mmCIF file of C-alpha atoms and ligand atoms in Angstrom:
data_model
loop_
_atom_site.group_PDB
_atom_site.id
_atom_site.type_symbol
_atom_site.label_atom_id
_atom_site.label_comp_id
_atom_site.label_asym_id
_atom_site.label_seq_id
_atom_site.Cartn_x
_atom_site.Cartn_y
_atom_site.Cartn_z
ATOM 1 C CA UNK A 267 -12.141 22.854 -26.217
ATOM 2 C CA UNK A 268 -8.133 23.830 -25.286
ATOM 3 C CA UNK A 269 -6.233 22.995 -27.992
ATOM 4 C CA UNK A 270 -2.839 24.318 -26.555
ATOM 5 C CA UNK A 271 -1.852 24.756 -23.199
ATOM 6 C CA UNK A 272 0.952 26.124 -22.108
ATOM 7 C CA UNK A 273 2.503 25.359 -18.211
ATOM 8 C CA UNK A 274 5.421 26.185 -16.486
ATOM 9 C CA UNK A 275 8.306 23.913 -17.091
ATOM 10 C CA UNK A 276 7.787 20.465 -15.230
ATOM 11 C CA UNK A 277 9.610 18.464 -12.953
ATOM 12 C CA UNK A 278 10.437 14.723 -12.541
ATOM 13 C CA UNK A 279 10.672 13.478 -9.366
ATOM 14 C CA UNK A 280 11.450 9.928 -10.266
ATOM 15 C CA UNK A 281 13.512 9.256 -12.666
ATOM 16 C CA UNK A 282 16.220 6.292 -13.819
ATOM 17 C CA UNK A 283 18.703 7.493 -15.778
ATOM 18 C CA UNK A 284 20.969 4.694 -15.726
ATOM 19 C CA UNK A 285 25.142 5.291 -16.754
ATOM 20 C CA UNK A 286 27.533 4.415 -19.817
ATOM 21 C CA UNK A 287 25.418 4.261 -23.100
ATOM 22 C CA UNK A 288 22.396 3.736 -21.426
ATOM 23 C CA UNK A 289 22.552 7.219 -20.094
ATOM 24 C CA UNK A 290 23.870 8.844 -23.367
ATOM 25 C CA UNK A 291 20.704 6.734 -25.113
ATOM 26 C CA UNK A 292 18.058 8.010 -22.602
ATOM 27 C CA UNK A 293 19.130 11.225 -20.517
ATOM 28 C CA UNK A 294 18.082 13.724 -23.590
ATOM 29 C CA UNK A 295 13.987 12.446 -23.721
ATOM 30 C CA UNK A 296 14.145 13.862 -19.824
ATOM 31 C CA UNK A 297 15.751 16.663 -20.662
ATOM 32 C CA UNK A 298 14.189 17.928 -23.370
ATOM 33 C CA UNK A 299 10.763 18.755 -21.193
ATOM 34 C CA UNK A 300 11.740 18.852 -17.509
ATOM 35 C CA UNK A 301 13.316 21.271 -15.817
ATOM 36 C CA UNK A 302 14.684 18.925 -12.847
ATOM 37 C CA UNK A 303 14.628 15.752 -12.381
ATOM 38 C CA UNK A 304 15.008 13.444 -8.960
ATOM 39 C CA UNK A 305 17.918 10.956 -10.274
ATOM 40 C CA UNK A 306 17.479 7.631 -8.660
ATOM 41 C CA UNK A 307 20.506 5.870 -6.779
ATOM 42 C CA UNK A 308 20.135 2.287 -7.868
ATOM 43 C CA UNK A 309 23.230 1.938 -10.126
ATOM 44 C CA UNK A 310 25.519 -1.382 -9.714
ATOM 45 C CA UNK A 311 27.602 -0.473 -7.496
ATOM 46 C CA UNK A 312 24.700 1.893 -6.048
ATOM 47 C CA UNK A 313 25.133 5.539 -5.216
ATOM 48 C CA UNK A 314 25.590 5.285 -1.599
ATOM 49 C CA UNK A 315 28.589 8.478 -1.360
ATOM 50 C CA UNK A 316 28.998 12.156 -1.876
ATOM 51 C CA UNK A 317 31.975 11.222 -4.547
ATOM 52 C CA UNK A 318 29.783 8.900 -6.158
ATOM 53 C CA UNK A 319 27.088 11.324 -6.560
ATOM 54 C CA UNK A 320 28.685 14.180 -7.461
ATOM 55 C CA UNK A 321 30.940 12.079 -10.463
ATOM 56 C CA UNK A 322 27.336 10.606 -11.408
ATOM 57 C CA UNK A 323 25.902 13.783 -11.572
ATOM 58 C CA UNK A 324 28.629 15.404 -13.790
ATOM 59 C CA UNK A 325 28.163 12.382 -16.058
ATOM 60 C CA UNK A 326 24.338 13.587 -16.856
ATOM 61 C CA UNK A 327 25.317 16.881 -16.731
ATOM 62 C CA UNK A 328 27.683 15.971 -20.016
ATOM 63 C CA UNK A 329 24.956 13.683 -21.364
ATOM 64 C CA UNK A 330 21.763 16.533 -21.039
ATOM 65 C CA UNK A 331 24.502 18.776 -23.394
ATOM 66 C CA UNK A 332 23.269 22.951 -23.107
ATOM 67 C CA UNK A 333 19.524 21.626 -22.429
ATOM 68 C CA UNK A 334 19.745 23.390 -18.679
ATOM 69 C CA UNK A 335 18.616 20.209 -17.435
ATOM 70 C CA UNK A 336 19.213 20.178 -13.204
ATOM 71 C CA UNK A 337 19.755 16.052 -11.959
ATOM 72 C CA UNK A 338 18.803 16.429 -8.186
ATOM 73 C CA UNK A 339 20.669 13.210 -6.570
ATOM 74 C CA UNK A 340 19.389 10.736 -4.212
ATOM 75 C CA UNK A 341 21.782 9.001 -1.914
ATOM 76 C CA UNK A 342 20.876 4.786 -1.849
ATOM 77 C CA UNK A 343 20.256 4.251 2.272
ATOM 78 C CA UNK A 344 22.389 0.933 3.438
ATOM 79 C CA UNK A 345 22.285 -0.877 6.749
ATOM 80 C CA UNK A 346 25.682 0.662 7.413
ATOM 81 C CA UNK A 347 25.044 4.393 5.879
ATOM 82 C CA UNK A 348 26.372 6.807 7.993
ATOM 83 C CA UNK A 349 24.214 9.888 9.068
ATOM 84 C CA UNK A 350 27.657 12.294 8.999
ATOM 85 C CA UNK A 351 28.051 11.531 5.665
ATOM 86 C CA UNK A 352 24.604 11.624 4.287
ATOM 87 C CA UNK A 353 23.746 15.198 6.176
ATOM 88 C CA UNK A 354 26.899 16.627 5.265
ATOM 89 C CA UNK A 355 25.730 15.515 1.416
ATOM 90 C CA UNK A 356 22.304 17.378 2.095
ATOM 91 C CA UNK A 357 23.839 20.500 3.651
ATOM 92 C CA UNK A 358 26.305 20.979 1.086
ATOM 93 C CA UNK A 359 23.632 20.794 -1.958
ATOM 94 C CA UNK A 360 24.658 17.328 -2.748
ATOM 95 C CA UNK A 361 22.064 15.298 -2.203
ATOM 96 C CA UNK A 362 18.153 16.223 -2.308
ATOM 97 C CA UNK A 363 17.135 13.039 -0.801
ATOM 98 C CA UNK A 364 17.578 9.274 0.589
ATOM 99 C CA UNK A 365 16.253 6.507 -1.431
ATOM 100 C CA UNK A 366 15.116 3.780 0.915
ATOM 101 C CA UNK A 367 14.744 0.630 -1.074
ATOM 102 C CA UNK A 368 13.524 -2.719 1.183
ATOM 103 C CA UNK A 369 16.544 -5.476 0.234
ATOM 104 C CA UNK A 370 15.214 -7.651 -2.848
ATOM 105 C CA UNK A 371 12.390 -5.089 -3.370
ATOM 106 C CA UNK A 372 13.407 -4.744 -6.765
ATOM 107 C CA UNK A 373 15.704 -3.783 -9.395
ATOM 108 C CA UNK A 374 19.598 -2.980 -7.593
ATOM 109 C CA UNK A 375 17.954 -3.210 -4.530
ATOM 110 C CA UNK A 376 20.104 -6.087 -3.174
ATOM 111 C CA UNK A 377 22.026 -3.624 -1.434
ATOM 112 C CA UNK A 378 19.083 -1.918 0.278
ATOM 113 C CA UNK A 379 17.804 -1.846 3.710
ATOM 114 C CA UNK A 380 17.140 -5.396 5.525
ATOM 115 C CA UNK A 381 15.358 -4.131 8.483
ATOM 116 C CA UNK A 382 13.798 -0.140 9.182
ATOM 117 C CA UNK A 383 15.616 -0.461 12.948
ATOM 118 C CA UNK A 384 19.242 -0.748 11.029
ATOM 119 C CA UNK A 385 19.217 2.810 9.923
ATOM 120 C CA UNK A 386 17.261 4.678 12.964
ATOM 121 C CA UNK A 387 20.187 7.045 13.796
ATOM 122 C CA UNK A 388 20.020 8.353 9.656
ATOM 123 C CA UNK A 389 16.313 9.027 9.801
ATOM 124 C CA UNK A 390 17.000 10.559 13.273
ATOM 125 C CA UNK A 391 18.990 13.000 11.590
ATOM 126 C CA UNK A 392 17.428 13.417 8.006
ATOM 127 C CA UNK A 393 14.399 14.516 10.426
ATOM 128 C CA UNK A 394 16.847 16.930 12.594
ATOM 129 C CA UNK A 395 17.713 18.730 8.965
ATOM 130 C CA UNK A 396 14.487 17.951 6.694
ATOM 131 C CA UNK A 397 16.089 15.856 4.355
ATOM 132 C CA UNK A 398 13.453 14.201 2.558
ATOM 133 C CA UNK A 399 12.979 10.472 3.032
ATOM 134 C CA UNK A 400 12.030 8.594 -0.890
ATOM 135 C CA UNK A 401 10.620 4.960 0.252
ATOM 136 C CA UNK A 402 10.001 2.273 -2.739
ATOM 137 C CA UNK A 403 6.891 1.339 -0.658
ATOM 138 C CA UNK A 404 6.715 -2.645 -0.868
ATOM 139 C CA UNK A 405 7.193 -5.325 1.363
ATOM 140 C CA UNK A 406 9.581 -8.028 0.284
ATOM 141 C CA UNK A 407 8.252 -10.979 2.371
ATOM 142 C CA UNK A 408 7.937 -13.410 -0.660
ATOM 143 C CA UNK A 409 4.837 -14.746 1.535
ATOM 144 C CA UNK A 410 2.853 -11.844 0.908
ATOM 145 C CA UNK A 411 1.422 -11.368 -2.284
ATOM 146 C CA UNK A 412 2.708 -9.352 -4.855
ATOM 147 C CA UNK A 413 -0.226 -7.485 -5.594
ATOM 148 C CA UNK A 414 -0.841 -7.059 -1.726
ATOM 149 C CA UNK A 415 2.478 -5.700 -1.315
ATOM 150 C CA UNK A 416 2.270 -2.037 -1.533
ATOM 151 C CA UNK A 417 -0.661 -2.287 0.933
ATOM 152 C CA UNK A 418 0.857 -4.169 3.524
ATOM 153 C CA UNK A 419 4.205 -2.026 3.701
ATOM 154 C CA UNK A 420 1.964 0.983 4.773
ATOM 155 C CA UNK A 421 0.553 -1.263 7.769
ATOM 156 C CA UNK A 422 3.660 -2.992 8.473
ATOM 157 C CA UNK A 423 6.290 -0.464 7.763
ATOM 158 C CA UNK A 424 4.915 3.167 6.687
ATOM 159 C CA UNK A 425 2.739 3.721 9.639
ATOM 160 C CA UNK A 426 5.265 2.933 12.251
ATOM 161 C CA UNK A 427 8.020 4.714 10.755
ATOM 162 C CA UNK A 428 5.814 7.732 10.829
ATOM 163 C CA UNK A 429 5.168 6.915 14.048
ATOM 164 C CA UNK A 430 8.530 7.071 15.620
ATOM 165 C CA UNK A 431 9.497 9.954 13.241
ATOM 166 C CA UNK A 432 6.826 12.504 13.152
ATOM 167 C CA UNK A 433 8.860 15.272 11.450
ATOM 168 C CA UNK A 434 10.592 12.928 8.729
ATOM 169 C CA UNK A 435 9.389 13.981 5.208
ATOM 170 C CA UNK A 436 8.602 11.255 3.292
ATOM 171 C CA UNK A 437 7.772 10.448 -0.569
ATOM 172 C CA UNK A 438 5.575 7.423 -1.116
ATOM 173 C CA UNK A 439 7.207 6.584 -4.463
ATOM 174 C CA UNK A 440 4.831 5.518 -7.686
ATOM 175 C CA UNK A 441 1.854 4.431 -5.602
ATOM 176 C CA UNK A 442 -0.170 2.111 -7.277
ATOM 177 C CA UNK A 443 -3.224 1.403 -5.069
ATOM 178 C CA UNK A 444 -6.378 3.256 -3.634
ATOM 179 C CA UNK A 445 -4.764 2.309 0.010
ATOM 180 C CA UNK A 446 -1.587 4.490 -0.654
ATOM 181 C CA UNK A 447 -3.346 7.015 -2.443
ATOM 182 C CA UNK A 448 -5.811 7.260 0.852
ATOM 183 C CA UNK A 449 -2.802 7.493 2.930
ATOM 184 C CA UNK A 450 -1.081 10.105 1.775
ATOM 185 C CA UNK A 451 -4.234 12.189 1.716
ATOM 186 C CA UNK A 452 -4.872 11.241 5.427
ATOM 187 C CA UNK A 453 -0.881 12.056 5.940
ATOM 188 C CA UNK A 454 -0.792 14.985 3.377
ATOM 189 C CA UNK A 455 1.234 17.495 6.239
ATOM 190 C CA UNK A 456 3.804 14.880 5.815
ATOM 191 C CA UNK A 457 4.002 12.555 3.110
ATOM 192 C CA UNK A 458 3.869 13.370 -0.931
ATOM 193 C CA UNK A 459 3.341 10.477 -3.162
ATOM 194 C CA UNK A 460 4.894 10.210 -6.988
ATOM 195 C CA UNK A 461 2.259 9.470 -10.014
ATOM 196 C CA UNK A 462 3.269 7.746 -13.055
ATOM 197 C CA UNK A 463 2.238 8.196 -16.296
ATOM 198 C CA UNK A 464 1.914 4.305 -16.888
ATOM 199 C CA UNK A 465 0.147 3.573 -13.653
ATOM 200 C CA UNK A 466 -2.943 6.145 -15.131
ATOM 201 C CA UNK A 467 -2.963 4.366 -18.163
ATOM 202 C CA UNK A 468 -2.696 0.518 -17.318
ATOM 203 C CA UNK A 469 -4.110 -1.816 -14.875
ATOM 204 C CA UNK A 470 -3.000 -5.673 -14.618
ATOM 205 C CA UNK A 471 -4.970 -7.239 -17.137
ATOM 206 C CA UNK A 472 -2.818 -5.230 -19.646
ATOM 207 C CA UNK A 473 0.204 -6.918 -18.949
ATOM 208 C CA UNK A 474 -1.121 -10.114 -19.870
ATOM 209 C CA UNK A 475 -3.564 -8.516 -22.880
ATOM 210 C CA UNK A 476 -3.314 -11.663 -25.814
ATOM 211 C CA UNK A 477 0.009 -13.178 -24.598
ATOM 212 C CA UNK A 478 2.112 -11.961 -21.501
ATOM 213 C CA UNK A 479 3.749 -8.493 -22.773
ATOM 214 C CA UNK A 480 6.985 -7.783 -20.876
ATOM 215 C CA UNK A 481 7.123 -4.227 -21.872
ATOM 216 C CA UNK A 482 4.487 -3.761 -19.300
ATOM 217 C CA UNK A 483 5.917 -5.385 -16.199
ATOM 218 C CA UNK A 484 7.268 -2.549 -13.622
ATOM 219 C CA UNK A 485 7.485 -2.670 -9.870
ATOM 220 C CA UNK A 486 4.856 -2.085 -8.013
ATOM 221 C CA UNK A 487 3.133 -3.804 -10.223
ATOM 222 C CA UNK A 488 -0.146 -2.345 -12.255
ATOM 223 C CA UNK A 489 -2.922 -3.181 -9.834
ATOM 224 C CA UNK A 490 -6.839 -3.056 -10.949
ATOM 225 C CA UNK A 491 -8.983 -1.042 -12.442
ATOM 226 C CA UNK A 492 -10.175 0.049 -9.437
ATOM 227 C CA UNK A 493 -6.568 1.108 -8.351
ATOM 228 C CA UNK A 494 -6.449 2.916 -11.617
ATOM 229 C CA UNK A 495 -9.139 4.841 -11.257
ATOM 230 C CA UNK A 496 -8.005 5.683 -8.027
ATOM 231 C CA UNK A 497 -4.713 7.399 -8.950
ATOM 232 C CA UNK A 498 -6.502 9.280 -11.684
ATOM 233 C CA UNK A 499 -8.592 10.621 -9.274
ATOM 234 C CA UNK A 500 -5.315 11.529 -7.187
ATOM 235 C CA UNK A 501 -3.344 12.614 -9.785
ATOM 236 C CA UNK A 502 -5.559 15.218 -11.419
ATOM 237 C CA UNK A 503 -7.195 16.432 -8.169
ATOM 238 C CA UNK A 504 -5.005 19.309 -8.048
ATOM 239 C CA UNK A 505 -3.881 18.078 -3.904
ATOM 240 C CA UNK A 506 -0.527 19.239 -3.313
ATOM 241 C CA UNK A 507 0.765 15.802 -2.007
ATOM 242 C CA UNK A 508 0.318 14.244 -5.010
ATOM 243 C CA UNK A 509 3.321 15.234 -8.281
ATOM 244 C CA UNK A 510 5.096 13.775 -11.092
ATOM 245 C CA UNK A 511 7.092 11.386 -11.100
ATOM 246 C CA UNK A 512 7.672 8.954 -14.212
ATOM 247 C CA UNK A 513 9.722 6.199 -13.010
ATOM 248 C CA UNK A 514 10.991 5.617 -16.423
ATOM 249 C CA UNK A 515 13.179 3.087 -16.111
ATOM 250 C CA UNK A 516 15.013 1.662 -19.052
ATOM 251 C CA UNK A 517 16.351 -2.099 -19.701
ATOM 252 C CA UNK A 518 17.588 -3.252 -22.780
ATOM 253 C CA UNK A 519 15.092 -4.953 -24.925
ATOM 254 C CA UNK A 520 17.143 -8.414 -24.416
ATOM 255 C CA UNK A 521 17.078 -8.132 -20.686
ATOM 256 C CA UNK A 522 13.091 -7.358 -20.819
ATOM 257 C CA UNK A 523 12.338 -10.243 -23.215
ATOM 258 C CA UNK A 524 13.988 -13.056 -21.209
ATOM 259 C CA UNK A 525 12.575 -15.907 -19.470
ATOM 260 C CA UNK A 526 13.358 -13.812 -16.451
ATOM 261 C CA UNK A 527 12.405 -9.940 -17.728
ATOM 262 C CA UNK A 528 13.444 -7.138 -15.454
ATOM 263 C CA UNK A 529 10.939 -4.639 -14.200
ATOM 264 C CA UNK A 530 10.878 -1.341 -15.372
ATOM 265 C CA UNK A 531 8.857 0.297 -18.038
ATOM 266 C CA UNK A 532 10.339 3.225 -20.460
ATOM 267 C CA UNK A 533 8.410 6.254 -20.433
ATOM 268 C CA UNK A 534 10.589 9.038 -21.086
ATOM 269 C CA UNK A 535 10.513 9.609 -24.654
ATOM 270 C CA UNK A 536 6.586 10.624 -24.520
ATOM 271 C CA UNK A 537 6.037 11.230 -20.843
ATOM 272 C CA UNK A 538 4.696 14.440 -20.435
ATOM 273 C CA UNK A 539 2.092 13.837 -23.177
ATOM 274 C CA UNK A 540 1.335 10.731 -21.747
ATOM 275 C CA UNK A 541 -0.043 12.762 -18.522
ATOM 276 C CA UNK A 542 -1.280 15.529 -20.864
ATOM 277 C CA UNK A 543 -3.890 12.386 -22.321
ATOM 278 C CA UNK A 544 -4.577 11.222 -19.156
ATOM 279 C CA UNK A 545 -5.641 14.701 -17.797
ATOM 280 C CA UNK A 546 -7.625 15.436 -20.840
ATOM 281 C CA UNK A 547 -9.331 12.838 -20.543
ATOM 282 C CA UNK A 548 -10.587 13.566 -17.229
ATOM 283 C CA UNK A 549 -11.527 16.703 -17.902
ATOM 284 C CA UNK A 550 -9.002 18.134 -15.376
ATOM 285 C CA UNK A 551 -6.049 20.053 -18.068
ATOM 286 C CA UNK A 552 -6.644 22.840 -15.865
ATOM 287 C CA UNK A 553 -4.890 20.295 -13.258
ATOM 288 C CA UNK A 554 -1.721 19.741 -14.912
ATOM 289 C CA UNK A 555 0.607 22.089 -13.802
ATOM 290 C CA UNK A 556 -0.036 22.369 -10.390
ATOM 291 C CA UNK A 557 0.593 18.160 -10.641
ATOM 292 C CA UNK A 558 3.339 18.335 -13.174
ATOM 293 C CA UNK A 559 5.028 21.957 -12.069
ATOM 294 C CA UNK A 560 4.101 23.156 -9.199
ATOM 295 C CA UNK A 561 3.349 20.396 -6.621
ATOM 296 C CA UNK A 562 6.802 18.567 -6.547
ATOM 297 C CA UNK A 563 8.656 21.682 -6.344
ATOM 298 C CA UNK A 564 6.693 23.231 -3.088
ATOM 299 C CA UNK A 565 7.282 19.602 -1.486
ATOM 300 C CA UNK A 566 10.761 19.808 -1.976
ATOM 301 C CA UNK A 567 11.093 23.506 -0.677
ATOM 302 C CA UNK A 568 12.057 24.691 -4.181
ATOM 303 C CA UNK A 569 11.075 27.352 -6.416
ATOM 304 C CA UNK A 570 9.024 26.442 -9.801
ATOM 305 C CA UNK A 571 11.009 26.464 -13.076
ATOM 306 C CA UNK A 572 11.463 29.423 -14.682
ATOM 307 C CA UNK A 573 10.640 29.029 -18.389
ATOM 308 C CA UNK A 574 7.476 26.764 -19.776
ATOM 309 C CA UNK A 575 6.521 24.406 -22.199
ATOM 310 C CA UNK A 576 3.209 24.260 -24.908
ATOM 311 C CA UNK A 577 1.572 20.918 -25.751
ATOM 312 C CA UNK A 578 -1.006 20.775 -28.298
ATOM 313 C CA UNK A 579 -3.758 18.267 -28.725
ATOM 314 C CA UNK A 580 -2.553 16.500 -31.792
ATOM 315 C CA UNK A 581 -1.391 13.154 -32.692
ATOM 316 C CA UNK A 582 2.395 11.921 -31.144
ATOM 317 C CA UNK A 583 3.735 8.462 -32.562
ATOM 318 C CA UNK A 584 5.870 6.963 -29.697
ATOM 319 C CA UNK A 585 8.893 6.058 -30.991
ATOM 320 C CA UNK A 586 9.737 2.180 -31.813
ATOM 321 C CA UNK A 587 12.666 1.842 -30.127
ATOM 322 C CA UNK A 588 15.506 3.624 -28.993
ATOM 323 C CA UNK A 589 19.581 2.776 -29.416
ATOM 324 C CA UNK A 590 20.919 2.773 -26.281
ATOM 325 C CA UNK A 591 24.784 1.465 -27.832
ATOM 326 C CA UNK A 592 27.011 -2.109 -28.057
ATOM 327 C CA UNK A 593 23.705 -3.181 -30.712
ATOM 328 C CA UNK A 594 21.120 -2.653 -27.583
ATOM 329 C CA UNK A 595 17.651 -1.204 -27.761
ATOM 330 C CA UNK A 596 14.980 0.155 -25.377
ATOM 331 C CA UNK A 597 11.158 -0.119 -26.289
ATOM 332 C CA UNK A 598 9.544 2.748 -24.986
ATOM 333 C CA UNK A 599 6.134 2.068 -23.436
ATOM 334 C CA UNK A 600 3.237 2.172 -25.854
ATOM 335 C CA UNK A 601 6.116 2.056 -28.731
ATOM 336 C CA UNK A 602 4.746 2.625 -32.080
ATOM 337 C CA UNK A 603 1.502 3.399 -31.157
ATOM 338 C CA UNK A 604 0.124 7.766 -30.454
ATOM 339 C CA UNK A 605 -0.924 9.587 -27.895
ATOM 340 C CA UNK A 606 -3.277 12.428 -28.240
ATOM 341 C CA UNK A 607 -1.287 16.004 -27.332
ATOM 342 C CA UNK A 608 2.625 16.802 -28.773
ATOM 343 C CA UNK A 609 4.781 18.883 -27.224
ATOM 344 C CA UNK A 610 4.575 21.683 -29.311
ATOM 345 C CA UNK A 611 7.467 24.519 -27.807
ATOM 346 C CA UNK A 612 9.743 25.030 -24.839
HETATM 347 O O1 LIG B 109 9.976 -1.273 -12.337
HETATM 348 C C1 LIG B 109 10.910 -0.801 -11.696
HETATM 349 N N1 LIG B 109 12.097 -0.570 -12.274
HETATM 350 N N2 LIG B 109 10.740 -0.518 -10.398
HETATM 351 C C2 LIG B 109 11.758 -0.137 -9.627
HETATM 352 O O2 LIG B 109 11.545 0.074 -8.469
HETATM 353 C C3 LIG B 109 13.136 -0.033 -10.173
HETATM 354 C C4 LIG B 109 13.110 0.175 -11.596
HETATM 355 C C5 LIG B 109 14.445 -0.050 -12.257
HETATM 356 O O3 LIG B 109 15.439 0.487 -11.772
HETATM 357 O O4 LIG B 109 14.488 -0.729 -13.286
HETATM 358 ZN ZN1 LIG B 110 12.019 3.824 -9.605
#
C-alpha cells in the first residue's frame, strides 16, 4: 500500500478568493499547495475590466506573501462587455479566461448574462484568439427544477452554443451530474469540465443529514448518489477533460446560517487531501496528478508546475473555523472532523 506520494505541484482551476479580510483570511490555504489558481470574477462590483483585474490581482499577490502563488484572472462576461477590451485583456496576459455566469444563477451573478445572443460578437472573438470560455452551467428559469438544472442548460444552452461556435473552448464548471460528465466526454476535443472535492464526497441527502446543515449548500447543488458516483468515475479516470477545480467559496458563518444561507462551501483549507481520500479510495492514487497537475494545465495551453508536493496517508483534522476579520468566521467543509492523507512537504 502507498503511503506517500509525491506529484507535481497542482493547480486550481476554480477558485473564490473573495477581497478585504476575506481574502487576507482565505488566500494562504490556496496558496500553500497550488501552484496556480483560476481566480473567479464574481466580486461586488464584479471584475468585468483590465484595471479591475490587474488591481485585484496585485491584491492576492500581497495576500499569498513569498508563497510563489500565480492568480490567473477571469474577466465576468456582461450583456454590454466589449470584445476589444476583453481580447486586448487576453493578448496582453491579463486575463486567462471569461466567466459566463446566467443572470440570478447564483452568488454575484446579478450582473451576468440575460440571454447567450447578447454577447455573440465576444464569443466570436474569444473563438478568433482561443480564449477560453468558463460557463457556470445552470439554467435560471425558476420553473425548472433545481436539481434538473445543470441538465437542462446542456440541452437548452451548451449544445447550441457549441453549435454556433465550434472552435470556442469551453470549461463546464463543477459539474455535478452523470449528464455533464457524459458530455464532456462526448465533447472532450472541446470542452474540459472542473471536479470538486465536495461534489466526490457528498450527494443531497447530506445536506439535509439529521437537520438541514447549511455548511453543505453550494451551487449546483449536490445531486444523487448516482451523480456521485458518476464524477468519481470522471474524476479519477485519468481523461484529460476532466481537472481540479475546488470551487471553494467562502461566506461568513453569519451569512451561511441565516434564514436565507448563501451558497458556497469552504474547501480550501484541506482541499488537496480531500481529493487525495477520494482517489484512494478508488483505488486510482496513481490518477491524481494527471487530474490534479497535469490535466488543467494542458487545457489551458500551459506548462505543469515546476516544483511538487508529498501527501502521506495519515490522519488531517480540518480546522474548526477560520477568522476571516471585523469578528467573522468561515467553517471549512467537514470542519472538525479528518481526512485520511496530510500534506506532508512542498
Ligand atoms: O456555491 C457557489 N458559491 N456557487 C457559485 O457558483 C458561486 C459561489 C460563490 O461565489 O459563493
Ligand atoms: Zn464558483
Amino acid at each position: 500500500m502507498t503511503d506517500t506520494l509525491t506529484i507535481r505541484r497542482p493547480d486550481d482551476w476554480h477558485v473564490h478568493l473573495r477581497d478585504g479580510d476575506m481574502l487576507k483570511a482565505v488566500a494562504p490555504y490556496t496558496a500553500r499547495v497550488f501552484g496556480r489558481g483560476l481566480i473567479m470574477p464574481n466580486l461586488a462590483p464584479p471584475v468585468t475590466t483590465r484595471k479591475a483585474a490587474r488591481a485585484y490581482r496585485d491584491r492576492i499577490v500581497a495576500a499569498t506573501g513569498d508563497s510563489g502563488f500565480t492568480p490567473l484572472m477571469s474577466c465576468y462576461l456582461t450583456d454590454d462587455a466589449k470584445a476589444g477590451d476583453i481580447a486586448e485583456g487576453f493578448k496582453d496576459g491579463t486575463f486567462a479566461a471569461v466567466k459566463l455566469y446566467p443572470a440570478g444563477a447564483t452568488t454575484n451573478s446579478t450582473d451576468g448574462v440575460t440571454d447567450i445572443s447578447n454577447v455573440t460578437g465576444v464569443l466570436e472573438r474569444m473563438q478568433q484568439i482561443g480564449m477560453p470560455l468558463l460557463v457556470h452551467g445552470e439554467v435560471t428559469n425558476p420553473a425548472v427544477d433545481i436539481f434538473d438544472r445543470e441538465a437542462a442548460f446542456i440541452e437548452r444552452v451548451l449544445d447550441p452554443l457549441l453549435g454556433d461556435f465550434p472552435g470556442l473552448k469551453v470549461v463546464f464548471e463543477h459539474v455535478t451530474t452523470s449528464e455533464a460528465v457524459a458530455y464532456v466526454r462526448d465533447k472532450a476535443s472541446q470542452v474540459g469540465a472542473t471536479i470538486t472535492a465536495h461534489h466526490l464526497l457528498i450527494n443531497r441527502s447530506d445536506i439535509f443529514r439529521g437537520g438541514i446543515r447549511p455548511h453543505l449548500y453550494c451551487l449546483p447543488v449536490a445531486k444523487r448518489e448516482k451523480h456521485r458516483l458518476a464524477l468519481r468515475q470522471a474524476a479519477t479516470s485519468g481523461e484529460a477533460c476532466f481537472f481540479l477545480g475546488t470551487d471553494t467559496a467562502p461566506h461568513a458563518v453569519s451569512a451561511k446560517e441565516a434564514a436565507c444561507g448563501c451558497a458556497g462551501i469552504f474547501t480550501a483549507p484541506t482541499a488537496l487531501e480531500l481529493y487525495a481520500t477520494v482517489f484512494d479510495e478508488e483505488g486510482a492514487l496513481d490518477k491524481l496528478e494527471a487530474f490534479a497537475s497535469l490535466n488543467g494545465a494542458a487545457f489551458y495551453g500551459l506548462e505543469p508546475n515546476p516544483g511538487s508536493v508529498t501527501l502521506s496517508r495519515s490522519e488531517a483534522v480540518v480546522p474548526e473555523t477560520v477568522a476571516a476579520g471585523d469578528g467573522e468566521s468561515v467553517s471549512p467543509f467537514m470542519a472538525g472532523e479528518s481526512c485520511g492523507w496530510t500534506v506532508a512537504s512542498g
